[in-house]
Amino acid sequence: MSGRLIEAATDFGALAARLTQRARTLAAAHLQARVLAAQGNETRWRRAGLLWPLFTKG
């Protein structure tokens, strides 16, 4: 090891924005799944956007 320090620059604002958007996506899918469950609608298990909300298009 040379003993030199490693410098790294991180844009925490952009990270916070991405994490906030992911949290919103998860919350919306969770809410929709709960509404469908309360209605007794079993199609929620066949909706990709509810099963994998972070991995679908849209």
mmCIF file of C-alpha atoms in Angstrom, residues 1-57:
data_model
loop_
_atom_site.group_PDB
_atom_site.id
_atom_site.type_symbol
_atom_site.label_atom_id
_atom_site.label_comp_id
_atom_site.label_asym_id
_atom_site.label_seq_id
_atom_site.Cartn_x
_atom_site.Cartn_y
_atom_site.Cartn_z
ATOM 1 C CA MET A 1 0.000 0.000 0.000
ATOM 2 C CA SER A 2 1.308 3.392 -0.878
ATOM 3 C CA GLY A 3 -0.404 5.159 1.994
ATOM 4 C CA ARG A 4 -2.196 7.625 -0.290
ATOM 5 C CA LEU A 5 -5.790 8.498 0.361
ATOM 6 C CA ILE A 6 -8.484 7.623 -2.124
ATOM 7 C CA GLU A 7 -10.699 10.500 -3.100
ATOM 8 C CA ALA A 8 -14.291 9.858 -4.060
ATOM 9 C CA ALA A 9 -17.031 12.248 -5.038
ATOM 10 C CA THR A 10 -20.624 11.261 -4.398
ATOM 11 C CA ASP A 11 -23.747 13.093 -5.420
ATOM 12 C CA PHE A 12 -25.898 12.420 -2.358
ATOM 13 C CA GLY A 13 -28.719 14.560 -3.726
ATOM 14 C CA ALA A 14 -29.113 12.274 -6.740
ATOM 15 C CA LEU A 15 -28.895 9.196 -4.519
ATOM 16 C CA ALA A 16 -31.593 10.555 -2.226
ATOM 17 C CA ALA A 17 -33.813 11.320 -5.233
ATOM 18 C CA ARG A 18 -33.439 7.772 -6.608
ATOM 19 C CA LEU A 19 -34.132 6.207 -3.224
ATOM 20 C CA THR A 20 -37.164 8.437 -2.719
ATOM 21 C CA GLN A 21 -38.569 7.429 -6.112
ATOM 22 C CA ARG A 22 -38.044 3.736 -5.333
ATOM 23 C CA ALA A 23 -39.774 4.164 -1.975
ATOM 24 C CA ARG A 24 -42.736 5.850 -3.682
ATOM 25 C CA THR A 25 -42.974 3.041 -6.225
ATOM 26 C CA LEU A 26 -42.945 0.405 -3.485
ATOM 27 C CA ALA A 27 -45.503 2.286 -1.397
ATOM 28 C CA ALA A 28 -47.872 2.678 -4.351
ATOM 29 C CA ALA A 29 -47.643 -1.039 -5.197
ATOM 30 C CA HIS A 30 -48.183 -1.982 -1.556
ATOM 31 C CA LEU A 31 -51.234 0.261 -1.295
ATOM 32 C CA GLN A 32 -52.743 -1.112 -4.496
ATOM 33 C CA ALA A 33 -52.151 -4.697 -3.346
ATOM 34 C CA ARG A 34 -53.850 -3.953 -0.017
ATOM 35 C CA VAL A 35 -56.855 -2.409 -1.749
ATOM 36 C CA LEU A 36 -57.202 -5.440 -4.020
ATOM 37 C CA ALA A 37 -56.827 -7.779 -1.039
ATOM 38 C CA ALA A 38 -59.552 -5.932 0.852
ATOM 39 C CA GLN A 39 -61.818 -6.357 -2.161
ATOM 40 C CA GLY A 40 -61.022 -10.065 -2.302
ATOM 41 C CA ASN A 41 -59.516 -9.649 -5.761
ATOM 42 C CA GLU A 42 -57.013 -12.457 -6.303
ATOM 43 C CA THR A 43 -55.675 -10.984 -9.552
ATOM 44 C CA ARG A 44 -53.111 -9.117 -7.483
ATOM 45 C CA TRP A 45 -51.007 -12.298 -7.577
ATOM 46 C CA ARG A 46 -50.888 -12.149 -11.374
ATOM 47 C CA ARG A 47 -49.908 -8.494 -11.709
ATOM 48 C CA ALA A 48 -46.197 -8.102 -12.315
ATOM 49 C CA GLY A 49 -46.285 -4.456 -11.246
ATOM 50 C CA LEU A 50 -47.462 -5.510 -7.802
ATOM 51 C CA LEU A 51 -45.219 -8.539 -7.406
ATOM 52 C CA TRP A 52 -42.026 -6.882 -8.634
ATOM 53 C CA PRO A 53 -42.699 -3.136 -8.635
ATOM 54 C CA LEU A 54 -39.062 -2.136 -9.008
ATOM 55 C CA PHE A 55 -38.400 -4.394 -12.008
ATOM 56 C CA THR A 56 -41.299 -3.610 -14.327
ATOM 57 C CA LYS A 57 -41.707 -1.046 -17.054
#
